[in-house]
Amino acid sequence: MSRCWAWPVRARHSRQTELKAGSKIEKPEKTPIGVIGVGWVGLVTAACFAELGHPVFARDVVEEKVASLSRGELTIYEPGLAEMIERNAERLEFTTDIELVLGRAQLLFVCVDTPPTYSGDADLSRVRSVVADLPADSDHVLVMKSTVPAGTGETIRRDLPDMAYVSCPEFLKEGTAIEDFLNPDRVVVGATAEDADAAEAVAELYRPLGGEIVMTDTSSAEMIKLASNAYLATRISFINEIANVCDEVGADVGEVARGMGLDERIGPHFLRPGIGFGGSCFPKDVNALKLLAGNSGYHFQLLNSVIEVNELQKRRVVSKLSRHLGSLVGKRVALLGLAFKPETDDMREASSLVLSARLRGEGADVVAFDPVAMEKARTLLPGVEMKDTALKALENSDAAVLVTEWPEFREIDWAGAAATMRRPLVIDGRNYLDADQMRGAGLTYEGIGRPGVGTETE
Ligand code: UGA
């Protein structure tokens, strides 16, 4: 089936047979891939397909981004990505020229972002402009990686009758995106019966990676993506509430999660409590699903609670600090980690944004350190004093809050750090540090939902 999409592409349009001059990639052996939108998803998708031996033509409208990527300079941080791009430079072409992509590849992976609008619904304007860039009689295959509301594919399909449409949502996690791409749990491929050939061609690309291929209809594929993210977010809010109860009743949420997770029906994943989920996906997708339901006349009650619990969770640390320090006015609080999770510099919807604003609202002086996100954080957190190292952030502080579980925070000489702090108090927002070790180092240590573990040495 994949031969339909192999080089040269089906010659229905002259644009597809007249290969553009100036492309560095000559006749390839594997199916050429077009990637439209070279943000984080697009870049990982482009790099991984190139790694699998496909020639990839990746297009973005932002000229500076294309220029720096063509020089091998990345604008985002994702482990292993820069090396992968360098390794596959000869198979990867970055361009602003949509015609070049249309002429070279028939499978077009759409990876533009769909951020929330003021109404909270997904903003589909970038998806629409991709569609508008295609000739009305295009017979390309639009493979939608961007997260879109269920029903979007059907609408696009109606507008472009000659083109095939396949929904292939992405399930990559920031920080482990390459591993996730190359070892998928499952690949979801949704299309109408009319586009079965196109769906099969997409499935064929992913088959060598293993992982179940879920062939389904377009709207179900779109729903699988939203429902997966909303469910994972629900698990996090659930375990956060359990942690809050553990704080009250003296149980250890780590033990509770372990005991729950051993039940095969529950499983161990996404039961880590903390100071709330963030990032560009969970907050946006939970809300988008809630609104999608609402716009269709259904009130998705559970998701309201998932969102509310998450918002409150980001603030709970403030009351934990107040219990130890009394008024926070003039108190110096060090934030360790600012990114929404480790191994990324992504600050979107990071808990650190809400937490630092709340702390400053209470009159605290906030200092912070993050191994990679500081440059981005500087503009987002203008009143927060950034320090070059964790130790410098801890110096003279009245308390530290571990916000992001970067491995290097486990390597800190905590006894040495405690000696430089005004008050050796650490609130571990991710239950990441060893409570006994912290206590042994002379610190007052408190986690989330484990009151009996290493607390109260003051
Ligand atoms: C998430 C999904 O996990 C991916 O499958 C999906 O492809 C992606 O969204 C997307 O839609 O693009 P990501 O946002 O990169 O991936 O990050 P996660 O690792 O899922 O973490 C999200 C947030 O939940 C982080 O703030 C993390 O600290 C928090 N989290 C995660 C918890 O608080 N507890 C957990 O047990 C797990």
Coordinates of N, CA and C and ligand atoms in Angstrom, one line a residue, residues 40-41 147 169-176 180 186 225 228-229 232-233 235-236 239-240 268-285 310 339-342 344 346 349-351 403-405 430, ligand 1:
W40 N 7.7 22.3 18.7 CA 8.2 21.1 19.4 C 7.8 19.8 18.8
V41 N 6.4 19.6 18.6 CA 5.9 18.4 18.0 C 6.5 18.2 16.6
T147 N -3.5 18.8 18.2 CA -4.7 18.4 19.0 C -5.9 19.3 18.6
P169 N -3.1 11.6 16.2 CA -2.7 12.4 17.3 C -1.4 12.0 17.9
E170 N -0.7 13.0 18.5 CA 0.6 12.7 19.1 C 0.4 12.5 20.6
F171 N 1.2 11.6 21.1 CA 1.2 11.2 22.5 C 2.5 11.4 23.2
L172 N 3.4 12.3 22.5 CA 4.7 12.5 23.0 C 4.7 13.3 24.3
K173 N 5.7 12.9 25.2 CA 5.9 13.7 26.4 C 7.1 14.5 26.3
E174 N 7.1 15.8 26.7 CA 8.3 16.6 26.7 C 9.3 15.9 27.6
G175 N 10.5 16.0 27.1 CA 11.6 15.4 28.0 C 11.9 14.0 27.6
T176 N 10.9 13.2 27.1 CA 11.2 11.8 26.6 C 10.6 11.6 25.2
D180 N 9.5 8.3 23.2 CA 8.1 8.0 23.0 C 7.8 7.8 21.5
R186 N 0.9 3.0 21.6 CA 0.0 2.8 20.5 C 0.1 4.0 19.6
K225 N -7.4 11.3 21.8 CA -6.3 12.2 22.3 C -6.8 13.0 23.5
S228 N -7.5 10.9 26.6 CA -6.3 10.4 27.2 C -5.7 11.4 28.1
N229 N -5.5 12.6 27.6 CA -5.0 13.7 28.4 C -5.8 14.1 29.6
L232 N -5.5 11.3 32.2 CA -4.2 11.4 33.0 C -4.3 12.6 34.0
A233 N -4.8 13.7 33.5 CA -4.9 14.9 34.4 C -5.8 14.6 35.6
R235 N -6.3 11.6 37.0 CA -5.5 10.8 37.9 C -4.7 11.7 38.8
I236 N -4.0 12.7 38.2 CA -3.1 13.5 39.0 C -3.9 14.3 40.0
I239 N -4.9 11.9 42.8 CA -3.9 11.5 43.8 C -3.5 12.8 44.6
N240 N -3.6 14.0 44.0 CA -3.3 15.2 44.8 C -4.3 15.3 45.9
P268 N 0.4 1.6 38.0 CA 1.2 2.6 38.9 C 1.4 4.0 38.3
H269 N 1.1 4.2 37.0 CA 1.5 5.4 36.4 C 0.6 6.6 36.7
F270 N 1.3 7.8 36.7 CA 0.5 9.1 36.9 C -0.2 9.1 38.2
L271 N 0.5 8.6 39.2 CA -0.1 8.7 40.6 C 0.9 9.4 41.5
R272 N 1.7 10.3 40.9 CA 2.7 11.1 41.7 C 2.0 12.4 42.1
P273 N 1.9 12.6 43.4 CA 1.3 13.8 43.8 C 2.3 15.0 43.7
G274 N 1.8 16.2 43.8 CA 2.8 17.3 43.7 C 2.0 18.6 43.8
I275 N 2.6 19.6 43.2 CA 2.0 20.9 43.3 C 1.3 21.3 42.0
G276 N 0.7 20.3 41.4 CA -0.2 20.5 40.2 C 0.5 20.2 38.9
F277 N -0.4 19.9 38.0 CA 0.1 19.6 36.6 C 0.2 20.9 35.8
G278 N 1.1 21.0 34.9 CA 1.2 22.2 34.0 C 1.5 21.7 32.6
G279 N 2.2 22.7 31.9 CA 2.6 22.3 30.5 C 1.6 22.9 29.5
S280 N 1.9 22.6 28.2 CA 1.1 23.2 27.2 C -0.1 22.3 26.8
C281 N -0.2 21.1 27.5 CA -1.2 20.1 27.0 C -2.3 19.9 28.0
F282 N -2.0 19.4 29.2 CA -3.0 19.0 30.1 C -4.0 20.1 30.5
P283 N -3.5 21.3 30.9 CA -4.5 22.4 31.3 C -5.3 22.7 30.1
K284 N -4.7 22.9 28.9 CA -5.4 23.3 27.7 C -6.4 22.2 27.3
D285 N -6.0 20.9 27.3 CA -6.8 19.9 26.7 C -8.0 19.5 27.7
N310 N -6.5 21.3 40.7 CA -5.2 21.6 40.2 C -4.8 23.0 40.5
A339 N 10.6 25.1 35.4 CA 9.9 24.5 34.3 C 8.8 23.6 34.8
F340 N 7.8 23.4 33.9 CA 6.6 22.6 34.3 C 6.9 21.2 34.7
K341 N 8.1 20.7 34.2 CA 8.6 19.4 34.6 C 10.0 19.3 34.2
P342 N 10.8 18.3 34.7 CA 12.2 18.3 34.4 C 12.5 18.0 32.9
T344 N 13.0 19.9 30.4 CA 12.5 20.8 29.5 C 12.7 22.2 30.0
D346 N 10.3 24.4 29.2 CA 9.0 24.9 28.9 C 8.3 25.4 30.2
E349 N 2.1 27.3 31.6 CA 1.3 26.8 32.7 C 2.0 26.1 33.8
A350 N 3.3 26.5 34.0 CA 4.1 25.9 35.0 C 3.6 26.3 36.4
S351 N 3.6 25.4 37.4 CA 3.1 25.7 38.7 C 3.9 26.8 39.3
V403 N 10.2 22.8 43.2 CA 9.0 22.9 42.4 C 9.1 21.9 41.2
T404 N 10.3 21.7 40.7 CA 10.5 20.8 39.6 C 11.6 19.8 40.0
E405 N 11.3 18.5 39.7 CA 12.2 17.5 40.2 C 13.4 17.2 39.3
R430 N 7.4 17.9 45.1 CA 7.3 16.8 44.2 C 7.7 15.5 45.0
Ligands
UGA1 C1 1.3 15.2 28.1 C2 1.0 13.7 27.8 O1 1.6 12.9 28.9 C3 1.5 13.2 26.5 O2 1.0 11.9 26.2 C4 0.8 14.1 25.4 O3 1.3 13.8 24.1 C5 1.2 15.6 25.7 O4 0.8 15.9 27.0 C6 0.5 16.4 24.6 O5 -0.7 16.4 24.6 O6 1.2 17.0 23.8 P1 3.5 16.5 28.7 O7 2.7 17.7 28.9 O8 4.8 16.6 28.0 O9 2.8 15.3 28.1 O10 4.0 16.1 30.2 P2 3.6 14.9 31.3 O11 4.8 14.1 31.5 O12 2.4 14.2 30.9 O13 3.4 15.8 32.6 C7 2.4 16.8 32.6 C8 2.3 17.5 34.0 O14 1.8 16.5 34.9 C9 3.6 17.9 34.5 O15 3.5 19.2 35.2 C10 4.0 16.8 35.6 O16 4.8 17.3 36.6 C11 2.6 16.5 36.1 N1 2.5 15.1 36.6 C12 2.7 14.0 35.8 C13 2.2 15.0 37.9 O17 2.0 15.9 38.7 N2 2.0 13.7 38.5 C14 2.2 12.6 37.7 O18 2.1 11.5 38.2 C15 2.6 12.8 36.3

